[in-house]
Structures are given as C-alpha cells and as structure tokens.
Coordinates of C-alpha atoms and ligand atoms in Angstrom, one line a residue:
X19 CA 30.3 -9.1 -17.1
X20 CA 32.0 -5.7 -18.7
X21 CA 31.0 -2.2 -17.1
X22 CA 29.5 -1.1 -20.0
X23 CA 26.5 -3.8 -20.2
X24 CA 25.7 -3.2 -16.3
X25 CA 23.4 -0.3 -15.4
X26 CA 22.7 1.1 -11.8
X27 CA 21.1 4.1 -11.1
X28 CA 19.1 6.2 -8.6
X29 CA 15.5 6.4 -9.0
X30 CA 13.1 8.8 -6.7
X31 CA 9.5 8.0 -5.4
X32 CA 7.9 10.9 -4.9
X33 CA 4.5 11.9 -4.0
X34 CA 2.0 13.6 -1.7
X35 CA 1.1 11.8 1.4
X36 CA -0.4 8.6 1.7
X37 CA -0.3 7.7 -1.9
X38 CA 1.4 4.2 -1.3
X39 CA 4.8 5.6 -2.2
X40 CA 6.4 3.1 0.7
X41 CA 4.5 0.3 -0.4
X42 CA 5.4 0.5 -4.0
X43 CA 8.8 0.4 -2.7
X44 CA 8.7 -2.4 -0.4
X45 CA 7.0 -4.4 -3.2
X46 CA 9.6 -3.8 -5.0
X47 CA 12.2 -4.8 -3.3
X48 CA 10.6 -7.5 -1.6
X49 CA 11.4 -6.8 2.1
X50 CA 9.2 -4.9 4.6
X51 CA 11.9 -2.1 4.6
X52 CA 9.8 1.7 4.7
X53 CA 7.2 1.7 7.4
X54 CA 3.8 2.3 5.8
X55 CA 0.6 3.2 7.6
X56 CA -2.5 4.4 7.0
X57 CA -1.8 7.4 8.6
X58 CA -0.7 10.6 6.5
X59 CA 3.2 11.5 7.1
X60 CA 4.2 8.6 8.7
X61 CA 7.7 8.6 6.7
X62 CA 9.7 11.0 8.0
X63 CA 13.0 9.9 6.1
X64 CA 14.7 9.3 3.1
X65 CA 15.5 5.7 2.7
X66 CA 17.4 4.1 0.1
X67 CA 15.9 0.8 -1.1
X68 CA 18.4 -1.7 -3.5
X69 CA 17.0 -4.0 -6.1
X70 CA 19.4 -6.1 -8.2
X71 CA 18.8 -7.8 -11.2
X72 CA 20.8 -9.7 -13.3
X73 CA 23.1 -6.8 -14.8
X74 CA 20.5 -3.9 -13.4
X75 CA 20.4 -2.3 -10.2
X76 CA 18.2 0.0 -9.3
X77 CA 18.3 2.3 -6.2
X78 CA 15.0 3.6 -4.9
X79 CA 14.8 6.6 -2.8
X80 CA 11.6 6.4 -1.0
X81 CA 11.0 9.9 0.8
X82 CA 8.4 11.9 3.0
X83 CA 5.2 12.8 1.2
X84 CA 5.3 16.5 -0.4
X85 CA 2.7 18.5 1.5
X86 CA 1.8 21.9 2.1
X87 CA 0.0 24.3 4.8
X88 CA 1.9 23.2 7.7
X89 CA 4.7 24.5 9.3
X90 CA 6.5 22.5 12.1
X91 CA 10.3 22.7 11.3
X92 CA 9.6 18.4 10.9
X93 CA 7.3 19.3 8.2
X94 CA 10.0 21.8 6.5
X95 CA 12.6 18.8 7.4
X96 CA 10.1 16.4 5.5
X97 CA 9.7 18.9 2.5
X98 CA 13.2 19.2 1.9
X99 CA 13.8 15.3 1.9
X100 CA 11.0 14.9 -0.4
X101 CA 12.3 17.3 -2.5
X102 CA 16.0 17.0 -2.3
X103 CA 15.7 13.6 -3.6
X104 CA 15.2 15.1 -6.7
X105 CA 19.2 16.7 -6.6
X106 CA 21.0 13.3 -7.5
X107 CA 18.8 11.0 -9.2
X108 CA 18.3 9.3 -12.8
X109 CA 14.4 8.8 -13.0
X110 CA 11.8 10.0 -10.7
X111 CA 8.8 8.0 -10.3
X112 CA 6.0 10.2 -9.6
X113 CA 3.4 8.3 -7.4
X114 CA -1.0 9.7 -7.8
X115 CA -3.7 8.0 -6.3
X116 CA -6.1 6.6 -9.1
X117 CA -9.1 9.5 -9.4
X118 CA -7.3 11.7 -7.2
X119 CA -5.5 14.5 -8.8
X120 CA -5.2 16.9 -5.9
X121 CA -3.2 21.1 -5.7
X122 CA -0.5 19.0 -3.6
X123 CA 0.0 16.6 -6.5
X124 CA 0.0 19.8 -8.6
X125 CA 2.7 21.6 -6.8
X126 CA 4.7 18.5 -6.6
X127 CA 5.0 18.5 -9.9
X128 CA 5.7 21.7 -10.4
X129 CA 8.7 21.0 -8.8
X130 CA 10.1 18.0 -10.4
X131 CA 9.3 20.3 -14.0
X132 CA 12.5 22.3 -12.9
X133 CA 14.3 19.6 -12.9
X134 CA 14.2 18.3 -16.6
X135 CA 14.7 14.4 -15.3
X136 CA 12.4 11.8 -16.9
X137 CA 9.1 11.3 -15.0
X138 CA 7.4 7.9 -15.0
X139 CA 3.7 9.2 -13.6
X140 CA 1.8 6.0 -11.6
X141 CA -1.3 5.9 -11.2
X142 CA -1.7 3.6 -7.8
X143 CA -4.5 1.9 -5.8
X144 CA -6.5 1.2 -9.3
X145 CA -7.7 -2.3 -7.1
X146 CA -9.9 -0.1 -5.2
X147 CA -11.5 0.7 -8.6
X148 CA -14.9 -0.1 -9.1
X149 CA -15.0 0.2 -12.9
X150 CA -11.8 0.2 -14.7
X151 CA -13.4 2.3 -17.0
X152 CA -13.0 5.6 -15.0
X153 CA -9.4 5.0 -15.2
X154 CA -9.2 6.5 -19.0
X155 CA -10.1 9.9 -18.0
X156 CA -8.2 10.3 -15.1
X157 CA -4.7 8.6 -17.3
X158 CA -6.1 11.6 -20.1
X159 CA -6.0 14.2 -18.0
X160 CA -2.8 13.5 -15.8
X161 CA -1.1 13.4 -19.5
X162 CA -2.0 16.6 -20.2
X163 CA -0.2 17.8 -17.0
X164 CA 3.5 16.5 -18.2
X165 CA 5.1 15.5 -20.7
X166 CA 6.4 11.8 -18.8
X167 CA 7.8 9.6 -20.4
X168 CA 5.7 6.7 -19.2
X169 CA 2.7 6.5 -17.5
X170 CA 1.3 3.1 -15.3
X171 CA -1.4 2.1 -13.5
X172 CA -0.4 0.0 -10.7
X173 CA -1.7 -1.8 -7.0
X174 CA 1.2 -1.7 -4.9
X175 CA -0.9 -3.1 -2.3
X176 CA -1.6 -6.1 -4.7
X177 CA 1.7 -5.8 -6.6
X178 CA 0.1 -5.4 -10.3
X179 CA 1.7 -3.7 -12.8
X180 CA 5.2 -3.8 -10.7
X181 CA 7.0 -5.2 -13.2
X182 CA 5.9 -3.2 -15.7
X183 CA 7.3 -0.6 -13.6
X184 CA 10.8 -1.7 -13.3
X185 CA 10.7 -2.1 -17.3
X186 CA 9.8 1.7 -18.0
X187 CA 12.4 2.1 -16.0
X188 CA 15.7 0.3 -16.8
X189 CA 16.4 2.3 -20.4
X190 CA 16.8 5.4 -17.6
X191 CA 19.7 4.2 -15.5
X192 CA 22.8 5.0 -16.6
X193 CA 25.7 2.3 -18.1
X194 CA 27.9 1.7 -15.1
X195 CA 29.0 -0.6 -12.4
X196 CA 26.9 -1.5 -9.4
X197 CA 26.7 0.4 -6.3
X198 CA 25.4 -2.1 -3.8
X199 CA 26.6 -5.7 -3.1
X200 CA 23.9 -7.7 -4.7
X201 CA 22.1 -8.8 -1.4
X202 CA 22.3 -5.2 -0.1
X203 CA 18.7 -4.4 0.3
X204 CA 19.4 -0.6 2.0
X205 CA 21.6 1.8 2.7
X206 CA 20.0 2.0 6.4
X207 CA 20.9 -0.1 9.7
X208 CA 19.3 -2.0 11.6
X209 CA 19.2 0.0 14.5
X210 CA 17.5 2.4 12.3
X211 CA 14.7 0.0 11.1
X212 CA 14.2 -1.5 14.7
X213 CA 13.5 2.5 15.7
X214 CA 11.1 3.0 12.7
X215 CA 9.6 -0.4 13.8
X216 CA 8.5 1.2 16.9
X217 CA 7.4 4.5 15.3
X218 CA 4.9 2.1 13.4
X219 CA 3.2 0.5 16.2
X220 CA 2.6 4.1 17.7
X221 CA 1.2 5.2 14.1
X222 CA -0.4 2.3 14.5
X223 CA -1.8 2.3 18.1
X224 CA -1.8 6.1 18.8
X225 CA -5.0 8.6 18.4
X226 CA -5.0 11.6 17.0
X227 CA -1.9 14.0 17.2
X228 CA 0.0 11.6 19.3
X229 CA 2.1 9.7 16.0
X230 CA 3.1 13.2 14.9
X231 CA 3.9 14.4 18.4
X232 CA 6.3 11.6 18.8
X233 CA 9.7 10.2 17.8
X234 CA 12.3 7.2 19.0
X235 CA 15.5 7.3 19.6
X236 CA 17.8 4.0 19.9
X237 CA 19.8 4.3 23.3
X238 CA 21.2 0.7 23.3
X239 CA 21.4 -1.4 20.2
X240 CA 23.4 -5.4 21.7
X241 CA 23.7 -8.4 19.9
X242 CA 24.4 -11.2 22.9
X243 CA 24.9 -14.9 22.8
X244 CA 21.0 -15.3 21.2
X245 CA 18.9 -12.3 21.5
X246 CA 19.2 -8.4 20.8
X247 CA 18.7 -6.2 24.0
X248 CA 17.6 -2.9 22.3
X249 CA 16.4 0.3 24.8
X250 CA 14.2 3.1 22.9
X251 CA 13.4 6.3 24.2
X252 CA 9.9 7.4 22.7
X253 CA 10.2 11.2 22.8
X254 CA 6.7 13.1 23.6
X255 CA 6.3 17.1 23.4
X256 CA 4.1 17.9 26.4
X257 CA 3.6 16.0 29.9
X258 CA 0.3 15.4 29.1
X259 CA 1.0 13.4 25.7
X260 CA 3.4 10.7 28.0
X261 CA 0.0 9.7 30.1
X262 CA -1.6 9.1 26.7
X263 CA 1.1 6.7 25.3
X264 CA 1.6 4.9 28.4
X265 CA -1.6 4.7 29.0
X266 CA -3.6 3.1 32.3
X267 CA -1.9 0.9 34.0
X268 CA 0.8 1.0 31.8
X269 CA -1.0 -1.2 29.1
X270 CA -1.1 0.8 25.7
X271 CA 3.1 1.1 26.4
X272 CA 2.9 -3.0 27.0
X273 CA 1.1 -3.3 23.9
X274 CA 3.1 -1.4 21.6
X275 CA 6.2 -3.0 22.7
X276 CA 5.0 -6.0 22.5
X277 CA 3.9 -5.9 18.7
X278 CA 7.4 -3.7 18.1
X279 CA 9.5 -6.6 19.8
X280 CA 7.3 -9.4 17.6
X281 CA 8.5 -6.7 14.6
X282 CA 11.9 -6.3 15.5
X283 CA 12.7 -10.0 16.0
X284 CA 10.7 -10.9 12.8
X285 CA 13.3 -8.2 10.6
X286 CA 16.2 -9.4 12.7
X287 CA 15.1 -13.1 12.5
X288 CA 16.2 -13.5 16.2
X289 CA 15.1 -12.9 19.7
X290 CA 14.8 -9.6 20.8
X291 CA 14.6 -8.0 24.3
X292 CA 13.1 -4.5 24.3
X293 CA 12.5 -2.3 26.5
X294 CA 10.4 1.4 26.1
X295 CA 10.7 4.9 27.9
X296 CA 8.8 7.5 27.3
X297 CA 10.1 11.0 28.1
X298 CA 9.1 14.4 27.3
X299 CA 11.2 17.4 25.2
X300 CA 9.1 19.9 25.2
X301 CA 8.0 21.3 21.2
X302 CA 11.1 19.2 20.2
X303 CA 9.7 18.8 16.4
X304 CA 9.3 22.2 16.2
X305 CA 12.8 23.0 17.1
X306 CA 15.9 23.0 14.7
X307 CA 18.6 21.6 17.1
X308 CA 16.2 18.6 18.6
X309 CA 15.3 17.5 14.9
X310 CA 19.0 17.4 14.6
X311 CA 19.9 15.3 17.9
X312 CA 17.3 12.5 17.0
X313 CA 18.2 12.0 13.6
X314 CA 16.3 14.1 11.3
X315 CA 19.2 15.8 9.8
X316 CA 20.6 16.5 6.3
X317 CA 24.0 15.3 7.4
X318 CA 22.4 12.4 8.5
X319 CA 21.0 11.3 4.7
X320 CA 24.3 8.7 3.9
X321 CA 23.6 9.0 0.4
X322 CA 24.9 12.2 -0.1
Ligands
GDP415 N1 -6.1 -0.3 -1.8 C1 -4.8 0.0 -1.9 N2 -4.2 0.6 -0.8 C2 -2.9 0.9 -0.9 C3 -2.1 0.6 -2.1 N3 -0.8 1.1 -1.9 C4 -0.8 1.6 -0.6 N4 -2.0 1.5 0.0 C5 -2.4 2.0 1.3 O1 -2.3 3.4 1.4 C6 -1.9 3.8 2.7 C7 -0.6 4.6 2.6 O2 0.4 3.9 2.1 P1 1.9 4.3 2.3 O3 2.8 3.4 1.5 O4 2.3 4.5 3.7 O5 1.9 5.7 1.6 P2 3.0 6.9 1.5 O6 2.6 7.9 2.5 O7 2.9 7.4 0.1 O8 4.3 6.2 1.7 C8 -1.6 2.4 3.5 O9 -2.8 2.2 4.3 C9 -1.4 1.4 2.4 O10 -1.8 0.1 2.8 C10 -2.8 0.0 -3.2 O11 -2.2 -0.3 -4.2 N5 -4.1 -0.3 -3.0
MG416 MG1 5.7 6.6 3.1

C-alpha cells in the first residue's frame, strides 16, 4: 500500500441537540462509544470516533449539540466544542431531524458557512416517518439553505442510509497515511468511557434538572488479577440535589450503580467493582475553574 492511494481524514458531526448526532456515530463505527440519551445535552464532549476501511480512514468528531439561550459557562464550554470542531477538519456532516428545520439548526449553519468546508446535510430519524412523501419538501427546502455537497436521508437508530454516508464522504478526505492503528476505535480512555457510562445511567435515571446539575469524576481507575475496582465521585451543585440522587434508603444510588457497573463491565468485557459517592460543589458548572478540574477543558481535547 503507497501513501498516495490511502486517505484519512477528520470529519465533524455537528448539530443542535438531540438530533441523533451520537448515534449516527456509534453506528458507524460499530461500538457503543458516545453516550446517547433521550435527553437534550447529554454530550458534553468532543470525542473522536475511528473507522477504518480498507485504504480509508475516517475520524469522526462527534461534539455537544449547538444551542442557544442558555448561559451556564458548561453551555459556553459545550458551544465552543461544538463549534471548534469545525477548526481542523475535512468534511462536516451536518446532522437535521427529518421535518424539523428549527432557528438553532439555522444558526448552526450559519456558522459552518464561514468556514467554506464541504457540508454533507443529513436528514435523520426519516423511520419515524409516516409517509415518505413529506420527506421531498423538507430535502427542497433544506437545499435552498446551502449549497452542500450532498444531502442524505438516513435512520441512525435503524442504520439506513449509513453506508451511503460514508460514500458521500470518502472523495473529501485527503490522500495521506493513516492516523489510527486499524483497531483504534477512539482517541478516549477507558477511564473516560466508564465515567460517561455513569453520566448515562443518571441521564437515564434522573428527573428533571438533576442530569444537567451533575458530573463524574474517576478517583480510582485498577485493573487487578480479574476485575476493575473503579471509585466515581458524582458531583451535585446544591445539598438538596445529593438527597435526590441518592435517593430513600439509598436505592436510586444502588440502582444507578448497578446498571453503570453491568455497563462498565460490558465495554470492558471484564468484571468490574464500582463503587459511587455523591458530593456537593456548589454552582460548579457555572464556574470556570471547576469545569476545568473535572475535565471540561480545551486543553483537555487530545486532538488538538
Ligand atoms: N426514531 C429515531 N430516533 C433516533 C434516531 N437517531 C437517534 N434517535 C434518538 O434520538 C435521541 C437523541 O439521540 P442522540 O444520539 O443522543 O442525539 P445527539 O444529542 O444529537 O447526540 C435518542 O433517544 C436516540 O435514540 C433515528 O434514526 N430514529
Ligand atoms: Mg450526543
């Protein structure tokens, strides 16, 4: 294989909220990698995602939802990785939800304009179409909005029109050698993904503000003789939110460990030992210099 018939290049997902951005990606590259919830914001960071092919390799950058109106300094954080995936990449794949076309989606793109990089526009959750039919319209009008270079409608969820996807987008990565070994699948660790693991079951298991209100932070990460002992700190902002996630008797903490430990030791294919505390840091994701202690820093993005 020569350098010059080998392509690899960076390619970002971008999109407002909830669009299925991080399940396009993990159905792309095959592995439950980006947490994905039904819940609005629930990805926080960028993470890199690897697919290799044959002679192609192609680097997803799956980031925070673009969203406006409010103004935490996690939702500035989140802006700015949504956006600053833009700086360094080859192709952005800019993810709508079918029939939904909102002033979020519009100032999203707005944004990617300035950048002059090819946009691929899909057009996702078409399975929850009752009439394919409506999709005509919608594909007409989002044309008129940009000039992309290809437009798709796809079902992450149900993983139509994938392929098609990662055709469109091969002719836009560069001619050059591979970045990743060829069974890399991220650039993250696992002691990252066990932490997001556990952000998921309180996305999943949380009311209300509480999922936004919280964060985990990985205080012991061991591999021993047949098991991983991992300790988590879940970080709350007020007293009052610690009752809620611990719940009576201790039982909603119980639960979500035990579906984050099943999690855990399903992505590390081995036993795992986990145990939860919950603590309290008062505002700390409005606050600069907490963001930056529990990971939600710039410096922190390895790709750059
Ligand atoms: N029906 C349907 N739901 C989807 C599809 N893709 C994603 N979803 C759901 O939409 C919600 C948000 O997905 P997620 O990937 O977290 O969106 P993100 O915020 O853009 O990363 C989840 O409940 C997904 O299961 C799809 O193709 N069809
Ligand atoms: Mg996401």
């Amino acid at each position: 294989m020569t350098a010059s018939t080998t392509r690899c290049g960076y390619i970002a997902v971008v999109g407002r909220p909830n669009v299925g951005k991080s399940t396009l990606m993990n159905r792309l590259i095959g592995v439950r990698l980006s947490i994905a919830t039904h819940k609005p914001q629930t990805t926080r960071h960028q993470v890199l995602g690897v697919v290799t092919r044959d002679h192609t390799q192609m680097v997803f950058v799956d980031t925070p939802g673009y969203h406006l109106g409010e103004k935490r300094a996690i939702n500035r954080y989140m802006n700015r990785a949504a956006l600053g995936s833009l700086n360094d990449v080859d192709v952005v794949v800019f993810v709508v939800q079918a029939m939904r076309f909102s002033d979020e989606d519009k100032a999203l793109l707005n944004r990617i304009k300035k950048t002059d990089l090819p946009v691929i526009a899909v057009v996702n959750k078409v399975d929850v179409l009752d009439d394919k039919n409506e999709l005509l319209p919608f594909m007409q009008m989002l044309n008129e909005q940009h000039d992309f270079v290809s437009m798709l409608p796809i079902s992450a969820r149900k993983g139509q029109g994938v392929d098609a996807l990662e055709g469109e987008l091969t002719p836009h990565l560069p001619e050059q050698p591979h970045i990743f070994e060829e069974d890399d699948f991220t650039d993250r660790n696992m002691r990252f993904l066990a932490a997001e693991r556990i952000r998921e079951q309180l996305f999943l298991n949380m009311q209300q503000e509480i999922p936004y209100a919280t964060t985990v932070e990985i205080e012991q990460f061991k591999e021993e003789a047949e098991r991983f002992v991992i300790h988590a700190v879940i970080w709350v902002e007020r007293a009052s939110q610690k009752g809620m996630v611990i719940g009576k008797g201790g039982q909603r903490l119980k639960e979500v460990g035990t579906r984050a430990r099943q999690s855990i030791a399903r992505l590390l294919d081995t036993r795992v030992h986990l145990e939860l505390w919950v603590r309290v840091k008062e505002g700390w994701s409005d606050d600069e210099r907490s963001l930056t202690k529990l990971g939600y820093s710039e410096q922190g993005e390895p790709w750059k």
